[in-house]
Amino acid sequence: MNAGQSRYGYVFVSGYTLLLLAFGLLPTLYAIYLAFTRNGAFVGFDNFVRVFGDYRFLPAVAHVALYVVYWLVSLIIFVVILALIVHAVRVRWLGNAARFLFYIPGAIAGASSVLLWLFVLDPSVSPVSALLKSMGYDSLVSVVAVGNLPVVFTVIAFWAGAGGWIVIMYGALNNISGDIMEAARIDGAGPVQTAWHIQLPMLTKWISYMGIMSLAAGTQLFVEPKILAQATKNVVPEDYSLNQLAYLYAFRQNDFSGSAAISIVLLVVALGLSTIFIFRGRLFDSE
Amino acid sequence: MSDITLRRRRAISPGQWIGRALVAIVLITFAAFFILPIVWLVLAPTKSNSQLLLDGPFSFGSFDQLAANWDQLFAFGSGVFTTWIGNSVFYSFSALVITLIVSIPAGYALALIEFKGRRLLLVTTLIVMLIPNTALVLPIFLELSAARLIGSPLAVILPFSFFPFGVYLTYIYFSTAVSRDLLNAARIDGAGELRVFGQVAMPLATPVIALVGFFSFVANWNNYFLPFLVVGGQKIPVQVGLSNLLANVPAFNPTTATSIVIELPTLALATLLSVAPILIIFLFAQRFLVEGMTAGGTKE
């Protein structure tokens, strides 16, 4: 290690390190501080106990958990199937066009995608109103009834997010050597057997990456229920998800300690998932 | 003979036919699912409210009606939509510039310079990169509110500028595309560290600068949660503005108190315009996206 070089190493990383401290480490520490104190006095786990005891807390956990299960299952099944199909399409332009169509909704995120789906889910203007009406829904409010929400949020998230993953899986499939595929074909394996015995095992690392990322993102559910709540006059409850509840604690109840407690719970989940992945997964073996 | 083998190869069993038909049905169904909402969104602003309710969902209205909806949108709140778009541009670009200024040297140093704490910084970056950005929004809000920065544009721009994924992309790029020998050769020729970075590494960095810039811009433009919490009034970006607009749509809020009314086609136009920059970038930057998204797997 060269001392002069190493000094410049610090200069080069200084700006980024400052931001990392200011918007990564410091907010985390401050939220931990808030979560364990009340008006400046240390109160142990009181804030957590209070928040967990809130009648809205467990339903919010259940809502988010159910949504995450639907979302992960549909993502893993359909992304893998679609990637395999697109990969198997021999006509080059057709495969390219399909991937392009699948991933373009990824451009529409956040509030914009929820707004677009407000229209799609409203039978009076929807492009698929016939489908909605055939399922017995005649108004937006009936479509987004609380029982339907995990499916509704899954559809929205799948629409915006699946294409990117399909493109990633497709890339991974392309990396499987042609010799192996050819050997399987000569041994008489059909497309389904090849997919099951050769392609799927090669994808597992990417599937677990997708699963972990989506699980972490799914627990953060906020903008979808927030905007649907606004559009339906709280038919969709404003305390549907954990992040919404944390938001209400801070903004409605002026209870920053309670808000911080919920945030810490969510942050621990996200940090736990990503740390496990970095240290156990082989995807980011950098050194 | 050759004719027969050729035919035999072409002949498809009934089972294969069913398989192919199934594949086609799945592909077409999903293609429709992904693309029809966007087609609808592009057509909706060309219609009047009653056309939207009564005409076929994929019919085209008229350019006059599009102009009328356009006027209604830009007249709303004495042109506040323009302000929102301007805010989005301002926040996204300012953060983009800061992100590039801090991430490129940081990724370079992590990849090519030995210093104490390098490994710790790298692992921390990876961990933070993989947590969803919403996870830190409330803690950041709490911190900024303690620092009395709520309401300032800095409260959006500075957290936006913190973009660990950009550092990671740069790190991967420099550790694969630039060799240490090249830098050492420049050092032997007497170049100082700053010159090595500025005149050897930087000219090679154009692809990664574009890549980081692209991902940072998209992430910032689409971010709703953070600006929703930390700025208000005239300072909100278009993502937050859209939900304000929604409050003035009688179809969704029958009891809306404001006299200025936004009709559904106008709301659709606002939605379309709010994503237009990203949509255009996506159309032209397909390869970028794929490169960035698979960056984790390229280094094996």
Coordinates of C-alpha atoms in Angstrom, one line a residue:
Chain A
M1 CA 0.0 0.0 0.0
N2 CA 1.5 3.3 -1.1
A3 CA 0.9 6.2 1.3
G4 CA 0.5 8.8 -1.3
Q5 CA -1.9 6.8 -3.3
S6 CA -3.9 5.8 -0.3
R7 CA -4.2 9.5 0.7
Y8 CA -5.8 10.2 -2.7
G9 CA -8.0 7.2 -2.2
Y10 CA -9.6 9.0 0.7
V11 CA -9.9 12.2 -1.3
F12 CA -11.8 10.3 -4.1
V13 CA -14.2 8.6 -1.8
S14 CA -14.8 11.6 0.5
G15 CA -17.8 13.1 -1.2
Y16 CA -19.6 9.8 -1.5
T17 CA -18.7 8.8 2.1
L18 CA -20.2 12.1 3.4
L19 CA -23.5 11.4 1.6
L20 CA -23.4 7.8 2.9
L21 CA -23.0 9.1 6.4
A22 CA -25.5 11.8 6.0
F23 CA -28.3 9.8 4.3
G24 CA -27.5 6.2 5.2
L25 CA -25.9 6.0 8.6
L26 CA -27.0 9.1 10.3
P27 CA -30.8 8.8 9.6
T28 CA -30.6 5.2 10.8
L29 CA -28.9 6.1 14.0
Y30 CA -31.3 9.0 14.6
A31 CA -34.3 6.8 14.0
I32 CA -32.9 4.2 16.4
Y33 CA -32.4 7.1 18.9
L34 CA -36.0 8.3 18.4
A35 CA -37.4 4.7 18.6
F36 CA -35.8 4.1 22.0
T37 CA -36.6 7.5 23.6
R38 CA -39.7 9.6 24.3
N39 CA -39.2 13.4 24.6
G40 CA -35.5 12.8 25.0
A41 CA -35.8 10.3 27.8
F42 CA -34.7 6.6 27.3
V43 CA -37.8 4.4 27.4
G44 CA -36.4 1.0 26.3
F45 CA -38.8 -0.9 24.1
D46 CA -41.9 1.2 25.1
N47 CA -42.4 2.7 21.7
F48 CA -42.2 -0.7 20.0
V49 CA -44.7 -2.1 22.5
R50 CA -47.0 0.8 22.0
V51 CA -46.8 0.5 18.2
F52 CA -47.2 -3.3 18.1
G53 CA -50.2 -2.9 20.4
D54 CA -51.9 -0.4 18.1
Y55 CA -55.0 -2.0 16.7
R56 CA -53.9 -1.0 13.2
F57 CA -50.5 -2.6 13.4
L58 CA -51.2 -6.3 13.0
P59 CA -53.7 -5.8 10.2
A60 CA -51.1 -3.8 8.4
V61 CA -48.5 -6.6 8.8
A62 CA -51.1 -9.1 7.5
H63 CA -51.9 -6.9 4.5
V64 CA -48.3 -6.5 3.5
A65 CA -47.5 -10.1 4.2
L66 CA -50.4 -11.4 2.0
Y67 CA -49.4 -9.0 -0.8
V68 CA -45.8 -10.0 -0.7
V69 CA -46.7 -13.7 -0.9
Y70 CA -49.0 -13.1 -4.0
W71 CA -46.4 -10.8 -5.5
L72 CA -43.4 -13.2 -5.1
V73 CA -45.3 -16.3 -6.2
S74 CA -46.6 -14.7 -9.4
L75 CA -43.3 -13.0 -10.1
I76 CA -41.3 -16.2 -9.8
I77 CA -43.7 -18.3 -11.8
F78 CA -44.5 -16.0 -14.6
V79 CA -41.1 -14.3 -15.0
V80 CA -39.4 -17.7 -15.4
I81 CA -42.0 -19.0 -17.8
L82 CA -42.0 -15.9 -19.9
A83 CA -38.2 -15.7 -20.0
L84 CA -38.0 -19.4 -21.1
I85 CA -40.7 -18.8 -23.8
V86 CA -39.1 -15.7 -25.1
H87 CA -35.7 -17.4 -25.1
A88 CA -37.1 -20.4 -27.0
V89 CA -38.6 -18.1 -29.7
R90 CA -36.4 -18.7 -32.8
V91 CA -37.7 -15.8 -34.8
R92 CA -35.2 -13.1 -33.7
W93 CA -37.4 -10.0 -34.2
L94 CA -40.3 -11.6 -32.4
G95 CA -38.3 -12.4 -29.4
N96 CA -36.8 -8.9 -29.3
A97 CA -40.2 -7.3 -29.7
A98 CA -41.7 -9.4 -26.9
R99 CA -39.0 -8.5 -24.5
F100 CA -39.4 -4.8 -25.4
L101 CA -43.1 -4.9 -24.8
F102 CA -42.7 -6.6 -21.5
Y103 CA -40.2 -4.2 -20.1
I104 CA -41.5 -0.9 -21.4
P105 CA -44.0 -0.4 -18.5
G106 CA -41.0 -0.2 -16.2
A107 CA -40.7 3.4 -17.3
I108 CA -44.0 4.1 -15.6
A109 CA -43.4 4.0 -11.9
G110 CA -44.5 5.6 -8.7
A111 CA -47.6 7.7 -8.6
S112 CA -47.9 7.7 -12.4
S113 CA -48.4 3.9 -12.6
V114 CA -51.0 3.9 -9.8
L115 CA -52.9 6.7 -11.6
L116 CA -52.8 4.7 -14.9
W117 CA -54.1 1.7 -13.0
L118 CA -56.9 3.8 -11.4
F119 CA -58.2 4.2 -15.0
V120 CA -57.6 0.5 -15.9
L121 CA -59.5 -0.7 -12.8
D122 CA -62.4 1.7 -13.2
P123 CA -65.0 -0.1 -15.2
S124 CA -66.5 3.1 -16.5
V125 CA -63.4 4.0 -18.5
S126 CA -61.3 0.9 -18.4
P127 CA -59.8 -0.7 -21.6
V128 CA -60.9 -4.0 -20.0
S129 CA -64.2 -2.9 -18.7
A130 CA -65.9 -5.9 -20.3
L131 CA -63.6 -8.2 -18.3
L132 CA -64.2 -6.4 -15.1
K133 CA -68.0 -6.4 -15.6
S134 CA -68.0 -10.1 -16.4
M135 CA -66.3 -10.6 -13.1
G136 CA -69.2 -8.7 -11.4
Y137 CA -67.5 -5.4 -10.8
D138 CA -69.3 -2.3 -11.9
S139 CA -67.4 0.5 -10.1
L140 CA -63.8 1.3 -9.0
V141 CA -64.8 1.0 -5.4
S142 CA -66.0 -2.6 -5.9
V143 CA -62.8 -3.5 -7.7
V144 CA -60.5 -2.2 -5.0
A145 CA -62.5 -3.6 -2.1
V146 CA -60.1 -4.4 0.7
G147 CA -60.2 -8.1 0.1
N148 CA -59.1 -7.6 -3.5
L149 CA -56.2 -5.3 -2.7
P150 CA -53.4 -7.9 -2.5
V151 CA -54.3 -9.0 -6.0
V152 CA -54.7 -5.4 -7.3
F153 CA -51.3 -4.4 -5.9
T154 CA -49.7 -7.6 -7.2
V155 CA -51.1 -6.8 -10.7
I156 CA -49.8 -3.2 -10.6
A157 CA -46.3 -4.3 -9.3
F158 CA -46.1 -7.1 -11.8
W159 CA -47.0 -4.9 -14.7
A160 CA -44.3 -2.4 -13.8
G161 CA -41.6 -4.7 -12.5
A162 CA -41.8 -8.0 -14.3
G163 CA -40.3 -6.9 -17.6
G164 CA -37.0 -5.9 -16.2
W165 CA -36.6 -9.3 -14.5
I166 CA -37.6 -11.1 -17.7
V167 CA -34.8 -9.3 -19.5
I168 CA -32.4 -10.3 -16.7
M169 CA -33.5 -13.9 -16.8
Y170 CA -33.3 -13.9 -20.6
G171 CA -29.7 -12.7 -20.4
A172 CA -28.9 -15.4 -17.9
L173 CA -30.4 -18.0 -20.2
N174 CA -28.3 -16.7 -23.1
N175 CA -25.2 -17.4 -20.9
I176 CA -25.9 -21.1 -20.8
S177 CA -23.5 -22.7 -23.2
G178 CA -24.9 -23.9 -26.5
D179 CA -23.1 -27.2 -26.2
I180 CA -25.0 -28.2 -23.1
M181 CA -28.3 -27.3 -24.8
E182 CA -27.3 -29.3 -27.9
A183 CA -26.2 -32.3 -25.8
A184 CA -29.6 -32.3 -24.1
R185 CA -31.4 -32.2 -27.5
I186 CA -29.4 -35.1 -28.9
D187 CA -30.2 -37.1 -25.7
G188 CA -33.8 -36.6 -26.7
A189 CA -34.8 -34.0 -24.1
G190 CA -37.8 -31.9 -25.2
P191 CA -38.1 -28.2 -24.5
V192 CA -39.9 -28.8 -21.2
Q193 CA -37.4 -31.3 -19.9
T194 CA -34.5 -29.1 -21.0
A195 CA -36.1 -26.2 -19.1
W196 CA -36.7 -28.2 -16.0
H197 CA -33.4 -30.1 -15.8
I198 CA -30.9 -27.6 -17.3
Q199 CA -32.2 -24.1 -17.6
L200 CA -34.0 -23.8 -14.3
P201 CA -31.1 -24.9 -12.2
M202 CA -28.9 -22.4 -14.0
L203 CA -31.4 -19.6 -13.1
T204 CA -31.7 -20.3 -9.4
K205 CA -29.2 -17.7 -8.4
W206 CA -31.0 -15.1 -10.3
I207 CA -34.4 -16.3 -9.1
S208 CA -33.2 -15.9 -5.5
Y209 CA -31.8 -12.4 -6.2
M210 CA -35.2 -11.5 -7.7
G211 CA -37.0 -13.0 -4.7
I212 CA -34.9 -11.2 -2.1
M213 CA -35.1 -7.8 -3.9
S214 CA -38.8 -8.1 -4.4
L215 CA -39.5 -9.3 -0.9
A216 CA -37.6 -6.3 0.5
A217 CA -39.4 -3.9 -1.9
G218 CA -42.8 -5.4 -1.2
T219 CA -42.6 -4.8 2.5
Q220 CA -42.2 -1.1 1.7
L221 CA -45.7 -0.8 0.1
F222 CA -46.7 2.9 0.3
V223 CA -47.6 4.8 -2.9
E224 CA -50.2 2.3 -4.2
P225 CA -52.5 2.2 -1.2
K226 CA -51.8 5.9 -0.5
I227 CA -53.1 7.0 -3.9
L228 CA -55.9 4.5 -4.0
A229 CA -57.0 5.7 -0.5
Q230 CA -57.2 9.2 -1.9
A231 CA -59.0 8.2 -5.0
T232 CA -61.7 6.2 -3.2
K233 CA -62.3 8.4 -0.2
N234 CA -60.6 5.9 2.1
V235 CA -62.5 2.8 0.8
V236 CA -58.9 1.7 0.6
P237 CA -57.8 2.4 4.2
E238 CA -55.2 5.0 4.7
D239 CA -53.5 2.7 7.3
Y240 CA -53.4 -0.3 5.0
S241 CA -49.6 -0.8 4.9
L242 CA -46.8 -0.4 7.5
N243 CA -45.2 2.5 5.8
Q244 CA -48.6 4.3 5.7
L245 CA -49.0 3.7 9.4
A246 CA -45.5 5.1 10.0
Y247 CA -46.5 8.1 7.9
L248 CA -49.7 8.6 9.9
Y249 CA -47.7 8.4 13.2
A250 CA -45.4 11.2 12.1
F251 CA -47.8 13.4 10.3
R252 CA -51.2 12.8 11.9
Q253 CA -50.3 12.0 15.4
N254 CA -47.0 14.0 15.6
D255 CA -45.5 10.9 17.2
F256 CA -42.0 10.7 15.7
S257 CA -40.9 8.0 18.2
G258 CA -43.7 5.7 17.1
S259 CA -43.0 6.5 13.4
A260 CA -39.3 5.8 14.0
A261 CA -40.1 2.5 15.7
I262 CA -42.1 1.2 12.6
S263 CA -39.4 2.5 10.3
I264 CA -36.7 0.6 12.3
V265 CA -38.7 -2.6 12.0
L266 CA -39.0 -2.2 8.2
L267 CA -35.3 -1.2 7.9
V268 CA -34.2 -4.2 9.9
V269 CA -36.1 -6.5 7.6
A270 CA -34.6 -4.8 4.5
L271 CA -31.1 -4.7 5.9
G272 CA -31.3 -8.3 7.1
L273 CA -32.3 -9.5 3.7
S274 CA -29.7 -7.5 1.8
T275 CA -26.9 -8.5 4.3
I276 CA -27.8 -12.2 4.1
F277 CA -27.7 -11.9 0.3
I278 CA -24.4 -10.1 0.2
F279 CA -22.7 -12.6 2.4
R280 CA -24.3 -15.9 1.3
G281 CA -25.3 -15.2 -2.2
R282 CA -22.7 -15.5 -4.9
L283 CA -24.0 -12.8 -7.1
F284 CA -21.9 -10.0 -5.8
D285 CA -18.7 -11.9 -5.1
S286 CA -16.6 -8.9 -5.9
E287 CA -13.2 -9.9 -4.6
Chain B
M1 CA -33.9 -38.5 -50.5
S2 CA -32.9 -35.1 -49.3
D3 CA -36.5 -34.0 -50.1
I4 CA -37.8 -36.7 -47.7
T5 CA -35.5 -35.8 -44.8
L6 CA -36.4 -32.2 -45.3
R7 CA -40.0 -32.9 -45.1
R8 CA -39.6 -35.1 -42.1
R9 CA -37.8 -32.3 -40.3
R10 CA -40.5 -29.9 -41.2
A11 CA -43.4 -32.2 -40.1
I12 CA -44.7 -31.3 -36.7
S13 CA -46.5 -33.7 -34.4
P14 CA -49.9 -32.7 -33.0
G15 CA -48.4 -32.5 -29.6
Q16 CA -45.9 -29.8 -30.8
W17 CA -48.7 -28.0 -32.5
I18 CA -50.6 -27.7 -29.2
G19 CA -47.4 -26.7 -27.5
R20 CA -46.8 -23.9 -30.0
A21 CA -50.3 -22.7 -29.8
L22 CA -50.1 -22.6 -26.0
V23 CA -46.8 -20.6 -26.2
A24 CA -48.4 -18.2 -28.7
I25 CA -51.4 -17.7 -26.4
V26 CA -49.3 -17.0 -23.4
L27 CA -47.0 -14.6 -25.3
I28 CA -49.9 -12.7 -26.8
T29 CA -51.9 -12.5 -23.5
F30 CA -48.9 -11.1 -21.6
A31 CA -47.9 -8.7 -24.4
A32 CA -51.5 -7.3 -24.3
F33 CA -51.4 -7.1 -20.5
F34 CA -48.2 -5.1 -20.6
I35 CA -48.8 -2.8 -23.5
L36 CA -52.6 -2.1 -23.7
P37 CA -52.7 0.1 -20.6
I38 CA -50.0 2.3 -22.3
V39 CA -51.8 2.4 -25.6
W40 CA -55.0 3.4 -23.7
L41 CA -53.0 6.1 -21.9
V42 CA -51.7 7.5 -25.2
L43 CA -55.2 7.7 -26.7
A44 CA -57.2 8.9 -23.7
P45 CA -56.0 12.5 -23.8
T46 CA -57.4 12.9 -27.3
K47 CA -61.0 12.4 -26.1
S48 CA -63.6 14.4 -24.2
N49 CA -64.9 13.2 -20.9
S50 CA -68.0 11.7 -22.5
Q51 CA -66.1 10.2 -25.4
L52 CA -63.9 8.5 -22.8
L53 CA -66.9 7.0 -21.0
L54 CA -68.9 6.1 -24.2
D55 CA -66.5 5.4 -27.1
G56 CA -64.4 2.3 -27.5
P57 CA -61.4 2.3 -25.2
F58 CA -58.9 2.2 -28.0
S59 CA -60.6 4.8 -30.3
F60 CA -58.9 8.1 -31.2
G61 CA -60.7 11.3 -30.3
S62 CA -59.4 14.4 -32.1
F63 CA -56.5 16.7 -32.0
D64 CA -58.8 19.6 -31.1
Q65 CA -59.9 17.7 -28.1
L66 CA -56.2 17.0 -27.2
A67 CA -55.5 20.7 -27.4
A68 CA -58.5 21.5 -25.2
N69 CA -57.3 19.0 -22.6
W70 CA -53.8 20.4 -22.9
D71 CA -55.1 23.9 -22.2
Q72 CA -57.2 22.7 -19.2
L73 CA -54.2 21.0 -17.7
F74 CA -51.8 23.9 -18.2
A75 CA -54.4 26.4 -17.0
F76 CA -55.0 24.5 -13.8
G77 CA -53.9 26.5 -10.7
S78 CA -52.4 29.2 -13.0
G79 CA -50.0 26.8 -14.7
V80 CA -48.8 24.9 -11.7
F81 CA -48.3 21.8 -13.8
T82 CA -45.4 23.5 -15.6
T83 CA -43.9 24.4 -12.1
W84 CA -44.2 20.7 -11.1
I85 CA -42.4 19.5 -14.2
G86 CA -39.8 22.2 -13.7
N87 CA -39.2 21.1 -10.1
S88 CA -38.8 17.5 -11.3
V89 CA -36.3 18.5 -13.9
F90 CA -34.4 20.7 -11.4
Y91 CA -34.3 18.1 -8.6
S92 CA -33.4 15.2 -10.9
F93 CA -30.7 17.1 -12.8
S94 CA -29.1 18.7 -9.7
A95 CA -29.0 15.3 -8.0
L96 CA -27.7 13.7 -11.2
V97 CA -24.8 16.2 -11.3
I98 CA -23.9 15.7 -7.6
T99 CA -24.2 11.9 -8.0
L100 CA -21.8 11.9 -10.9
I101 CA -19.3 14.2 -9.1
V102 CA -19.1 12.0 -6.0
S103 CA -19.8 8.5 -7.5
I104 CA -17.3 8.3 -10.3
P105 CA -14.2 9.1 -8.2
A106 CA -15.5 6.9 -5.4
G107 CA -16.1 3.9 -7.7
Y108 CA -12.7 4.5 -9.3
A109 CA -10.9 4.6 -5.9
L110 CA -12.7 1.5 -4.7
A111 CA -11.7 -0.4 -7.8
L112 CA -8.1 0.8 -8.4
I113 CA -6.6 2.4 -5.3
E114 CA -5.6 0.6 -2.1
F115 CA -6.5 2.4 1.1
K116 CA -7.5 1.4 4.6
G117 CA -11.3 0.9 5.0
R118 CA -11.8 0.2 1.3
R119 CA -13.3 -3.2 1.9
L120 CA -15.6 -1.9 4.6
L121 CA -16.8 0.9 2.3
L122 CA -17.4 -1.5 -0.5
V123 CA -19.4 -4.0 1.5
T124 CA -21.4 -1.1 3.1
T125 CA -22.2 0.2 -0.4
L126 CA -23.4 -3.2 -1.5
I127 CA -25.7 -3.6 1.5
V128 CA -27.2 -0.2 1.2
M129 CA -27.6 -0.6 -2.5
L130 CA -29.7 -3.6 -2.1
I131 CA -32.1 -2.1 0.5
P132 CA -35.1 -0.5 -1.2
N133 CA -34.8 3.3 -1.2
T134 CA -38.1 3.7 0.5
A135 CA -36.7 2.0 3.6
L136 CA -34.7 5.1 4.5
V137 CA -37.3 7.7 3.6
L138 CA -38.9 8.1 7.0
P139 CA -35.6 8.1 8.9
I140 CA -34.3 10.7 6.4
F141 CA -37.4 12.8 6.9
L142 CA -37.0 12.6 10.7
E143 CA -33.4 13.6 10.4
L144 CA -34.1 16.5 8.0
S145 CA -36.9 17.7 10.2
A146 CA -34.5 17.8 13.2
A147 CA -32.1 19.7 10.9
R148 CA -34.9 22.1 10.0
L149 CA -34.4 21.4 6.3
I150 CA -37.9 20.4 5.5
G151 CA -39.3 22.5 2.6
S152 CA -35.9 23.3 1.2
P153 CA -35.0 21.9 -2.3
L154 CA -31.9 20.6 -0.6
A155 CA -34.1 18.2 1.3
V156 CA -34.9 16.5 -2.0
I157 CA -31.6 17.0 -3.9
L158 CA -29.1 15.8 -1.3
P159 CA -30.9 12.5 -0.4
F160 CA -31.4 11.9 -4.2
S161 CA -27.7 12.4 -4.7
F162 CA -26.8 9.5 -2.4
F163 CA -26.9 6.7 -5.0
P164 CA -24.8 3.7 -3.9
F165 CA -25.9 1.8 -7.1
G166 CA -24.0 4.4 -9.1
V167 CA -20.8 3.8 -7.1
Y168 CA -21.2 0.1 -7.5
L169 CA -21.7 0.4 -11.3
T170 CA -18.6 2.6 -11.5
Y171 CA -16.6 0.2 -9.3
I172 CA -17.5 -2.8 -11.5
Y173 CA -16.7 -0.8 -14.6
F174 CA -13.3 0.4 -13.5
S175 CA -12.3 -3.0 -12.1
T176 CA -13.1 -4.8 -15.3
A177 CA -12.4 -2.3 -18.1
V178 CA -9.3 -0.5 -16.8
S179 CA -6.1 -2.3 -15.8
R180 CA -3.9 -1.3 -12.9
D181 CA -0.9 -1.6 -15.2
L182 CA -2.1 1.2 -17.4
L183 CA -2.4 3.5 -14.4
N184 CA 1.0 2.3 -13.1
A185 CA 2.6 3.1 -16.4
A186 CA 1.2 6.7 -16.1
R187 CA 2.5 6.9 -12.5
I188 CA 6.0 5.8 -13.6
D189 CA 5.9 8.5 -16.2
G190 CA 5.5 10.9 -13.3
A191 CA 1.8 11.6 -13.4
G192 CA 0.3 12.4 -9.9
E193 CA -2.8 10.7 -8.7
L194 CA -5.1 13.5 -9.8
R195 CA -3.6 13.4 -13.3
V196 CA -3.9 9.6 -13.5
F197 CA -7.6 9.9 -12.6
G198 CA -8.3 12.9 -14.8
Q199 CA -6.3 12.1 -17.9
V200 CA -6.1 8.3 -17.9
A201 CA -9.2 7.0 -16.2
M202 CA -11.8 9.7 -16.9
P203 CA -11.5 9.5 -20.7
L204 CA -12.3 5.8 -20.5
A205 CA -15.3 6.4 -18.2
T206 CA -17.8 7.8 -20.6
P207 CA -19.9 4.6 -20.9
V208 CA -20.2 4.3 -17.1
I209 CA -21.0 8.0 -16.7
A210 CA -23.9 7.6 -19.1
L211 CA -25.1 4.5 -17.3
V212 CA -25.0 6.0 -13.8
G213 CA -26.6 9.2 -15.1
F214 CA -29.4 7.2 -16.7
F215 CA -30.2 5.1 -13.6
S216 CA -29.9 8.1 -11.3
F217 CA -32.2 10.2 -13.4
V218 CA -34.9 7.5 -13.7
A219 CA -34.8 6.7 -10.0
N220 CA -35.1 10.4 -9.0
W221 CA -37.8 11.4 -11.5
N222 CA -40.0 8.5 -10.4
N223 CA -39.5 9.0 -6.7
Y224 CA -42.7 9.8 -4.9
F225 CA -42.3 9.0 -1.2
L226 CA -39.3 11.2 -0.3
P227 CA -40.5 14.5 -2.0
F228 CA -44.0 13.8 -0.8
L229 CA -42.7 14.0 2.8
V230 CA -40.1 16.7 2.6
V231 CA -41.5 19.4 0.3
G232 CA -44.8 21.0 -0.2
G233 CA -46.7 23.8 -1.9
Q234 CA -45.0 25.2 -5.0
K235 CA -41.9 23.0 -4.5
I236 CA -43.4 19.6 -5.2
P237 CA -42.2 17.5 -8.2
V238 CA -44.7 16.2 -10.8
Q239 CA -45.0 12.8 -9.1
V240 CA -46.5 14.4 -6.0
G241 CA -48.3 16.9 -8.1
L242 CA -50.3 14.2 -9.8
S243 CA -51.9 13.1 -6.6
N244 CA -52.8 16.8 -5.9
L245 CA -54.4 16.8 -9.3
L246 CA -56.3 13.7 -8.4
A247 CA -57.9 15.6 -5.5
N248 CA -59.5 17.9 -8.1
V249 CA -61.1 15.2 -10.3
P250 CA -64.8 15.0 -9.5
A251 CA -65.0 11.5 -10.9
F252 CA -62.8 10.3 -8.0
N253 CA -63.8 13.0 -5.5
P254 CA -67.5 13.8 -5.9
T255 CA -67.3 16.2 -3.0
T256 CA -64.3 18.1 -4.3
A257 CA -64.4 21.6 -2.9
T258 CA -62.4 23.4 -5.5
S259 CA -64.2 25.3 -8.3
I260 CA -61.5 24.3 -10.8
V261 CA -62.3 20.9 -12.1
I262 CA -59.9 18.4 -13.8
E263 CA -61.6 16.0 -16.1
L264 CA -60.5 12.4 -16.6
P265 CA -58.9 12.9 -20.0
T266 CA -56.9 15.8 -18.6
L267 CA -55.8 13.6 -15.7
A268 CA -54.7 11.0 -18.2
L269 CA -52.8 13.6 -20.1
A270 CA -51.0 14.7 -16.9
T271 CA -50.1 11.1 -16.2
L272 CA -48.8 10.6 -19.7
L273 CA -46.7 13.8 -19.5
S274 CA -45.4 12.9 -16.1
V275 CA -43.8 9.8 -17.5
A276 CA -43.0 11.1 -21.0
P277 CA -39.3 11.8 -20.3
I278 CA -38.7 8.4 -18.9
L279 CA -40.7 6.7 -21.5
I280 CA -38.6 8.4 -24.2
I281 CA -35.4 7.5 -22.5
F282 CA -36.5 3.9 -22.2
L283 CA -37.3 3.7 -25.9
F284 CA -33.8 4.8 -26.8
A285 CA -31.8 3.2 -24.1
Q286 CA -32.8 -0.4 -24.0
R287 CA -29.2 -1.6 -24.0
F288 CA -28.2 0.6 -21.1
L289 CA -31.0 -0.9 -19.0
V290 CA -30.0 -4.4 -19.7
E291 CA -26.3 -3.6 -19.1
G292 CA -27.0 -2.0 -15.7
M293 CA -29.5 -4.5 -14.6
T294 CA -27.2 -7.4 -15.2
A295 CA -24.1 -5.7 -13.9
G296 CA -24.2 -7.9 -10.8
G297 CA -23.7 -11.0 -12.8
T298 CA -21.0 -9.8 -15.2
K299 CA -18.1 -10.1 -12.8
E300 CA -17.6 -13.8 -12.3

